[in-house]
C-alpha atoms as a PDB file:
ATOM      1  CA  UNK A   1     -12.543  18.499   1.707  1.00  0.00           C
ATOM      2  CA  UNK A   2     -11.196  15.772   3.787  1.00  0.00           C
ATOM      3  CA  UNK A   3      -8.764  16.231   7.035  1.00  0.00           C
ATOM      4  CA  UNK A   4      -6.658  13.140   7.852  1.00  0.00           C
ATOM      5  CA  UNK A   5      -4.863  14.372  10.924  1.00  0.00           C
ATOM      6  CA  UNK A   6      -3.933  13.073  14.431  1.00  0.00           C
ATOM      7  CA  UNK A   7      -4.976  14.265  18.098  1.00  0.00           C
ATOM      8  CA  UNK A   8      -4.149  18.416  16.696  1.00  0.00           C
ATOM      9  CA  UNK A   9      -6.949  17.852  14.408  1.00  0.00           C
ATOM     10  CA  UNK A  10      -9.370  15.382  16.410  1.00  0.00           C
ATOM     11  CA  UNK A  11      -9.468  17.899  19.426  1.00  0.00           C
ATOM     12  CA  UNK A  12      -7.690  16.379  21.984  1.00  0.00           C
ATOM     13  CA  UNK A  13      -8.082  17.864  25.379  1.00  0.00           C
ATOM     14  CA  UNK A  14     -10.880  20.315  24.056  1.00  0.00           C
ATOM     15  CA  UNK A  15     -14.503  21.135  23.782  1.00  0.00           C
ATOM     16  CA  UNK A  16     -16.539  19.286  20.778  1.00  0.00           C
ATOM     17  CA  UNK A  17     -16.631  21.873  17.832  1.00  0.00           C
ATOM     18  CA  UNK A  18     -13.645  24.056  18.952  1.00  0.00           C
ATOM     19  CA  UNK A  19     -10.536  23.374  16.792  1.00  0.00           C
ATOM     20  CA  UNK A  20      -8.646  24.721  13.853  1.00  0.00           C
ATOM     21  CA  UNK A  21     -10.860  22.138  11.587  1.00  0.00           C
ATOM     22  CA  UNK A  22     -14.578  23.416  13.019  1.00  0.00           C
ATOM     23  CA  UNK A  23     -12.799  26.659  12.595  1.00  0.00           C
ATOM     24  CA  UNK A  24     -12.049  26.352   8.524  1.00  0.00           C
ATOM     25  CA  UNK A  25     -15.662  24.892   8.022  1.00  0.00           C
ATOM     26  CA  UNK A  26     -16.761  28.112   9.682  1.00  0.00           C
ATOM     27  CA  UNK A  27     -14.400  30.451   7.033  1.00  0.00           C
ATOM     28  CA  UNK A  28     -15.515  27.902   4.278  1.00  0.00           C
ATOM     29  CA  UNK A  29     -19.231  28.495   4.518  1.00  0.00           C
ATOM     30  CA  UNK A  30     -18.594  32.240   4.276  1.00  0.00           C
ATOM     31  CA  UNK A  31     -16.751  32.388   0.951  1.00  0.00           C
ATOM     32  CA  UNK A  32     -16.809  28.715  -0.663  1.00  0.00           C
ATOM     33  CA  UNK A  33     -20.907  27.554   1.150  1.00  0.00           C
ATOM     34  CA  UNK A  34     -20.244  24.683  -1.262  1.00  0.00           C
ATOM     35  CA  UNK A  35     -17.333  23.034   0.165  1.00  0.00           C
ATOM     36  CA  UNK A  36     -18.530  20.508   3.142  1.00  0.00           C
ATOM     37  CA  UNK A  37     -15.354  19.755   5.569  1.00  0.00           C
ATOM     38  CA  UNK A  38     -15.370  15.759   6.654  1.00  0.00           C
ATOM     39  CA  UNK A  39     -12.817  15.329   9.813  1.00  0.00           C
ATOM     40  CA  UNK A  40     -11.447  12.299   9.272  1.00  0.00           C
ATOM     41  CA  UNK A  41      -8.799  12.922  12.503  1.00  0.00           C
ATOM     42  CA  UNK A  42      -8.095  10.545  14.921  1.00  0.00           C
ATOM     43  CA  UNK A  43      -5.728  10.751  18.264  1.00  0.00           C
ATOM     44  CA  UNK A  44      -2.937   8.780  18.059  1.00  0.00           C
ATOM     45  CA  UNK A  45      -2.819   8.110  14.374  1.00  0.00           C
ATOM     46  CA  UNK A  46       0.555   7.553  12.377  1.00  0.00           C
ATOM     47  CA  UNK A  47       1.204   7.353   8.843  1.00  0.00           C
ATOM     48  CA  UNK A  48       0.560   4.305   8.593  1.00  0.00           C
ATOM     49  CA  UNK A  49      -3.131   4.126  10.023  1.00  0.00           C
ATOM     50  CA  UNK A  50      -3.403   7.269   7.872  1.00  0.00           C
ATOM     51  CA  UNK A  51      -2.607   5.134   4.949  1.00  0.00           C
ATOM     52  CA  UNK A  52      -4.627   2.335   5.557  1.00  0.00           C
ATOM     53  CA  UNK A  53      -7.270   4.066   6.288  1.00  0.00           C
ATOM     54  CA  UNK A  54      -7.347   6.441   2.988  1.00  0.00           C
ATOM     55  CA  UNK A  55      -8.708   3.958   0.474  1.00  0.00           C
ATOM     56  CA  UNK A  56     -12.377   3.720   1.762  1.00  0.00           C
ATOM     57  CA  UNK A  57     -12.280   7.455   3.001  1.00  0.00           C
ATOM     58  CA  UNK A  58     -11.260   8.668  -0.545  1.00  0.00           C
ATOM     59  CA  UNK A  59     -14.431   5.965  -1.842  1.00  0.00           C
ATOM     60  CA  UNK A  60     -16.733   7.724   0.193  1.00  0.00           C
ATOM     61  CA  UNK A  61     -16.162  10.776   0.473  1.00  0.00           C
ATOM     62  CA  UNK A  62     -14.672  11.891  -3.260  1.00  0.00           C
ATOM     63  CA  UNK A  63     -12.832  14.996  -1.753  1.00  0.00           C
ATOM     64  CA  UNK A  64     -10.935  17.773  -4.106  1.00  0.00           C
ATOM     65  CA  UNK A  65      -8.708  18.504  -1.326  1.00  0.00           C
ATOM     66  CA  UNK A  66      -7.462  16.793   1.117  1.00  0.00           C
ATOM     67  CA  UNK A  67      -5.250  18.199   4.125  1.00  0.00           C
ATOM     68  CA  UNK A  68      -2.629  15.416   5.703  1.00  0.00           C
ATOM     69  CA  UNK A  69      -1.661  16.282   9.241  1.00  0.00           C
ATOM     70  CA  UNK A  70       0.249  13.390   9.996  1.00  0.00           C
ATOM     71  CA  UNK A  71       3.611  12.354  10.859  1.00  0.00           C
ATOM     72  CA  UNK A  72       4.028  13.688  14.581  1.00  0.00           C
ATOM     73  CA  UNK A  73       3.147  10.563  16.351  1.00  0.00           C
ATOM     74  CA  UNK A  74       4.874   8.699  14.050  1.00  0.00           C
ATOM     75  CA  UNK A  75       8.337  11.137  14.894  1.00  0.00           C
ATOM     76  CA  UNK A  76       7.246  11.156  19.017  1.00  0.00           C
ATOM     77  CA  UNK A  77       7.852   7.320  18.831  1.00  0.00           C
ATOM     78  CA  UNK A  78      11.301   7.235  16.744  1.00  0.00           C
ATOM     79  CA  UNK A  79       9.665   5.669  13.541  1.00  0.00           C
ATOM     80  CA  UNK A  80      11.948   5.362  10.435  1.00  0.00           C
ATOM     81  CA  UNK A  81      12.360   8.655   8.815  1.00  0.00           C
ATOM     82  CA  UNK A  82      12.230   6.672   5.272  1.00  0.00           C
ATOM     83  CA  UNK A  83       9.050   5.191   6.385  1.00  0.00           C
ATOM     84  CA  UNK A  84       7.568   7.863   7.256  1.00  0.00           C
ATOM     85  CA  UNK A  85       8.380   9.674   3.921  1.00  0.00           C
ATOM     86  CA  UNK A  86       6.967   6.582   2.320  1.00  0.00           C
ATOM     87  CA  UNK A  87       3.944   6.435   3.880  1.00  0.00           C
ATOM     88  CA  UNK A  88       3.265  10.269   3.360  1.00  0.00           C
ATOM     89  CA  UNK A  89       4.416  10.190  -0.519  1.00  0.00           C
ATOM     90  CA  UNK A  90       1.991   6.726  -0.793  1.00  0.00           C
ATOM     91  CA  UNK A  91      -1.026   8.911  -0.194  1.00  0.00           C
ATOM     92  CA  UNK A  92      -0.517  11.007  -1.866  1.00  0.00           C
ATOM     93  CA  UNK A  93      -0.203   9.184  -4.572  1.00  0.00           C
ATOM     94  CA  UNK A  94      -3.252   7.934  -4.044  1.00  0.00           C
ATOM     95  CA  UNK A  95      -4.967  11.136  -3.422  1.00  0.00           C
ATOM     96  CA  UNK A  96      -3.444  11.989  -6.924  1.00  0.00           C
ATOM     97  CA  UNK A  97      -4.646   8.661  -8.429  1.00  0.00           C
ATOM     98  CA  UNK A  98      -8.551  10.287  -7.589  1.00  0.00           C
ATOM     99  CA  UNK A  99      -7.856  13.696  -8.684  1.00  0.00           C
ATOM    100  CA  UNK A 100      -7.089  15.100  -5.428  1.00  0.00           C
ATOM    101  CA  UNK A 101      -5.423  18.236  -4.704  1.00  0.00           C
ATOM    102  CA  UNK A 102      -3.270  17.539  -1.222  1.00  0.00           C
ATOM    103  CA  UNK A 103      -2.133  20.389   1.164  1.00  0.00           C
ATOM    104  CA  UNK A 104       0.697  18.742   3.756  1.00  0.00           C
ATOM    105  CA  UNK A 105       1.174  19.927   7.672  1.00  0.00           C
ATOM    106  CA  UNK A 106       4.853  19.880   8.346  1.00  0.00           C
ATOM    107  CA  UNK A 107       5.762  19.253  11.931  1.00  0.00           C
ATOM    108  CA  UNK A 108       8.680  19.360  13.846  1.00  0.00           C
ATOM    109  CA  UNK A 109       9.495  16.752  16.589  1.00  0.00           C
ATOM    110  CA  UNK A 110      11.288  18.382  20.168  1.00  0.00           C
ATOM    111  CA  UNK A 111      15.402  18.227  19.760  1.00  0.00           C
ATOM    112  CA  UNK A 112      15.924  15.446  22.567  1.00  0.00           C
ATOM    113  CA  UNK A 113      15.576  13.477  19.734  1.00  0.00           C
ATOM    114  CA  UNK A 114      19.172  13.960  18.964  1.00  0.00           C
ATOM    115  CA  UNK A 115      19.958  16.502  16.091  1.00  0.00           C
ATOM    116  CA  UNK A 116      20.335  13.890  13.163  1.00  0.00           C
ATOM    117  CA  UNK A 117      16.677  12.581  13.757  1.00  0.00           C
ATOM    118  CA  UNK A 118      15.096  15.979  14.713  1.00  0.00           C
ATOM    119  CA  UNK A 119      16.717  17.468  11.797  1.00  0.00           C
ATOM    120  CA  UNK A 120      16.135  14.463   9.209  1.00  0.00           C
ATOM    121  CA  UNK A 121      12.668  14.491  10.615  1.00  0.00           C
ATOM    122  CA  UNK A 122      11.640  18.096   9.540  1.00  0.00           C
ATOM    123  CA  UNK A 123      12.937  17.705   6.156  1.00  0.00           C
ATOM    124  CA  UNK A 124      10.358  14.795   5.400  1.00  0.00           C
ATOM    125  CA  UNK A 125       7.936  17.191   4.879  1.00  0.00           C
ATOM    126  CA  UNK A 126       9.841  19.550   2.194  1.00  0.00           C
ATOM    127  CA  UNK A 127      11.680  16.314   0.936  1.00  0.00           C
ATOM    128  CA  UNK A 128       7.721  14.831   0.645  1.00  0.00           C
ATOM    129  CA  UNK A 129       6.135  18.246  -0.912  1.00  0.00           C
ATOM    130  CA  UNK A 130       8.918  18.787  -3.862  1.00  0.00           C
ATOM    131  CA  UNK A 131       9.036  15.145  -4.555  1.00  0.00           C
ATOM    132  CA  UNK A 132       5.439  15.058  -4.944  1.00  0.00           C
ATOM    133  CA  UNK A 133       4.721  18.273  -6.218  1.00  0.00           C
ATOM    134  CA  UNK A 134       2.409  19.284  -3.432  1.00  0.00           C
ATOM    135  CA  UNK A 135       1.911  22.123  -1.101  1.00  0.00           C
ATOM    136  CA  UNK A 136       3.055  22.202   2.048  1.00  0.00           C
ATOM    137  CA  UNK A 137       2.858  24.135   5.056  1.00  0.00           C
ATOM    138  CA  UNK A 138       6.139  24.497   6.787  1.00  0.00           C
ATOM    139  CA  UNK A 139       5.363  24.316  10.046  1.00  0.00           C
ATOM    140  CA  UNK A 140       1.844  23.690  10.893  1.00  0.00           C
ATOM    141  CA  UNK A 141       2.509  24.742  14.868  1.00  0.00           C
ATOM    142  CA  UNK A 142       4.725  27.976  13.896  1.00  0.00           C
ATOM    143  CA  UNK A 143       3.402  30.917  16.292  1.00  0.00           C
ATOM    144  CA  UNK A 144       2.085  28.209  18.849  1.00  0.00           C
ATOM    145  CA  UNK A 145       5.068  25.627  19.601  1.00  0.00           C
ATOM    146  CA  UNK A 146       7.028  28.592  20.961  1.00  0.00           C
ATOM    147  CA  UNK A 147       4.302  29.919  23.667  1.00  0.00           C
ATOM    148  CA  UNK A 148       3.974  27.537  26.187  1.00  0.00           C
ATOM    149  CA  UNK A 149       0.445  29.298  27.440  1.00  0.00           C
ATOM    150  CA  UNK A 150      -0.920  27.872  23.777  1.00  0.00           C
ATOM    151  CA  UNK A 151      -0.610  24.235  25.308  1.00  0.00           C
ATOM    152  CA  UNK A 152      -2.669  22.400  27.833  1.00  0.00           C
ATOM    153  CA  UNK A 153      -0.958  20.679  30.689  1.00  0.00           C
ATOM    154  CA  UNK A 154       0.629  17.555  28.877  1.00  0.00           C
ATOM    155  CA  UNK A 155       2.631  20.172  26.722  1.00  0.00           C
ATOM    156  CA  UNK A 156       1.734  18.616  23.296  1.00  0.00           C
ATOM    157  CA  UNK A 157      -1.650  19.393  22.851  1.00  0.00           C
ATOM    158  CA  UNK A 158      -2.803  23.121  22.014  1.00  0.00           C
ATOM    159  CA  UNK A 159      -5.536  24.359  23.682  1.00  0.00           C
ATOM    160  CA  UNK A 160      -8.806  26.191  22.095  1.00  0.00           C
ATOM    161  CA  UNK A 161      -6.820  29.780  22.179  1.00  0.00           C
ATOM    162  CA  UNK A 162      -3.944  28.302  20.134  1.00  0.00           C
ATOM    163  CA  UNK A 163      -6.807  27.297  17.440  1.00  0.00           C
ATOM    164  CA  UNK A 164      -7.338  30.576  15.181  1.00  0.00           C
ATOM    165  CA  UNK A 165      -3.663  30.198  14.751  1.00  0.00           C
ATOM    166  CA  UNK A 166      -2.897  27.095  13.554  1.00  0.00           C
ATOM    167  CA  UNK A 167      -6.079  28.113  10.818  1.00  0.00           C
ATOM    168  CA  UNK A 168      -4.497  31.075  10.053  1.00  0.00           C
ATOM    169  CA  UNK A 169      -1.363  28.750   9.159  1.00  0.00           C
ATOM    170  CA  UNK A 170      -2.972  26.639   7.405  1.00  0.00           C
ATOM    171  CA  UNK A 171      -5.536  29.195   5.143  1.00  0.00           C
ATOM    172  CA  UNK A 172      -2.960  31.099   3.260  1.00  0.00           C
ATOM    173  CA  UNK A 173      -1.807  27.715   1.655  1.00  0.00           C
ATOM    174  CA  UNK A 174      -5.525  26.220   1.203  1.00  0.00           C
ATOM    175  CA  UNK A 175      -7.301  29.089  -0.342  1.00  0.00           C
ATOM    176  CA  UNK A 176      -5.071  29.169  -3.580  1.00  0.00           C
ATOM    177  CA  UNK A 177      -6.172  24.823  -3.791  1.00  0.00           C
ATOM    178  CA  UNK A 178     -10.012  25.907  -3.621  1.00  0.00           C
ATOM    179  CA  UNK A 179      -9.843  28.031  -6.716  1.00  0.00           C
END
């Protein structure tokens, strides 16, 4: 199982070995010991690193599943809505291509962004996982972007409470993929 993600996945702001990702390994080795869980994350990644990076991860690595949390930084900086989707539908593809099974994190960007982008922004992800026939979790931060005492100072970054709870957003639409 690979995890292409940005700074939510990589750990920002917290201990080594204490986010959602350490977390599913963790669950993993109790009911599926064979699955190994490579964290491919990196802080500050877009869609686009994401996808330029994919190739030689999906080479080396040969995942079955492979979980895309991407597309915040990429909505944080005003990127192109349609580029974004394009990026995101362009691995998948190639996940596909290798006999992949893909599980996308939806995100939501804060409303200052004006309602048009904010809104056209969300719908990337359900526009992304019906065009592509893939699962996707609505709202990867649902239950955490609402409690500010789940975020360290900067107001972006969960902290290690806040972890359980983005897993336990994510497991319900994983398990059914590891079957």
């Amino acid at each position: 199982m690979l995890v292409l993600g940005d700074s939510l996945s990589a750990e920002y702001g917290l201990e080594r070995n204490t986010g959602w990702v350490r977390l599913l390994d963790e669950r993993l080795k109790k009911s599926y010991p064979d699955v190994k869980v490579v964290n491919a994350s990196l802080s500050g990644e877009t869609t686009a690193g994401g996808k330029a990076r994919l190739p030689a991860l999906l080479k080396r690595y040969v995942p079955s599943v492979v979980i895309i949390e991407l597309g915040g930084n990429d909505g944080l900086r005003g990127f192109p809505v349609k580029t974004i989707q394009a990026n995101l539908s362009d691995m998948i593809d190639s996940i596909k291509k290798e006999k992949g099974n893909v599980l996308l994190l939806g995100m939501e960007i804060p409303p200052n962004y004006g309602s048009s982008y904010t809104r056209d922004f969300s719908n990337v992800y359900r526009t992304v996982s019906k065009k592509d026939k893939v699962t996707l979790v609505p709202f990867f931060l649902k239950n955490v972007a609402d409690k500010a005492e789940l975020f360290q100072a900067d107001r972006i970054h969960p902290t290690v409470q806040a972890q359980p709870v983005l897993l336990d957003n994510v497991w319900p639409y994983l398990k059914p993929l590891l079957n």
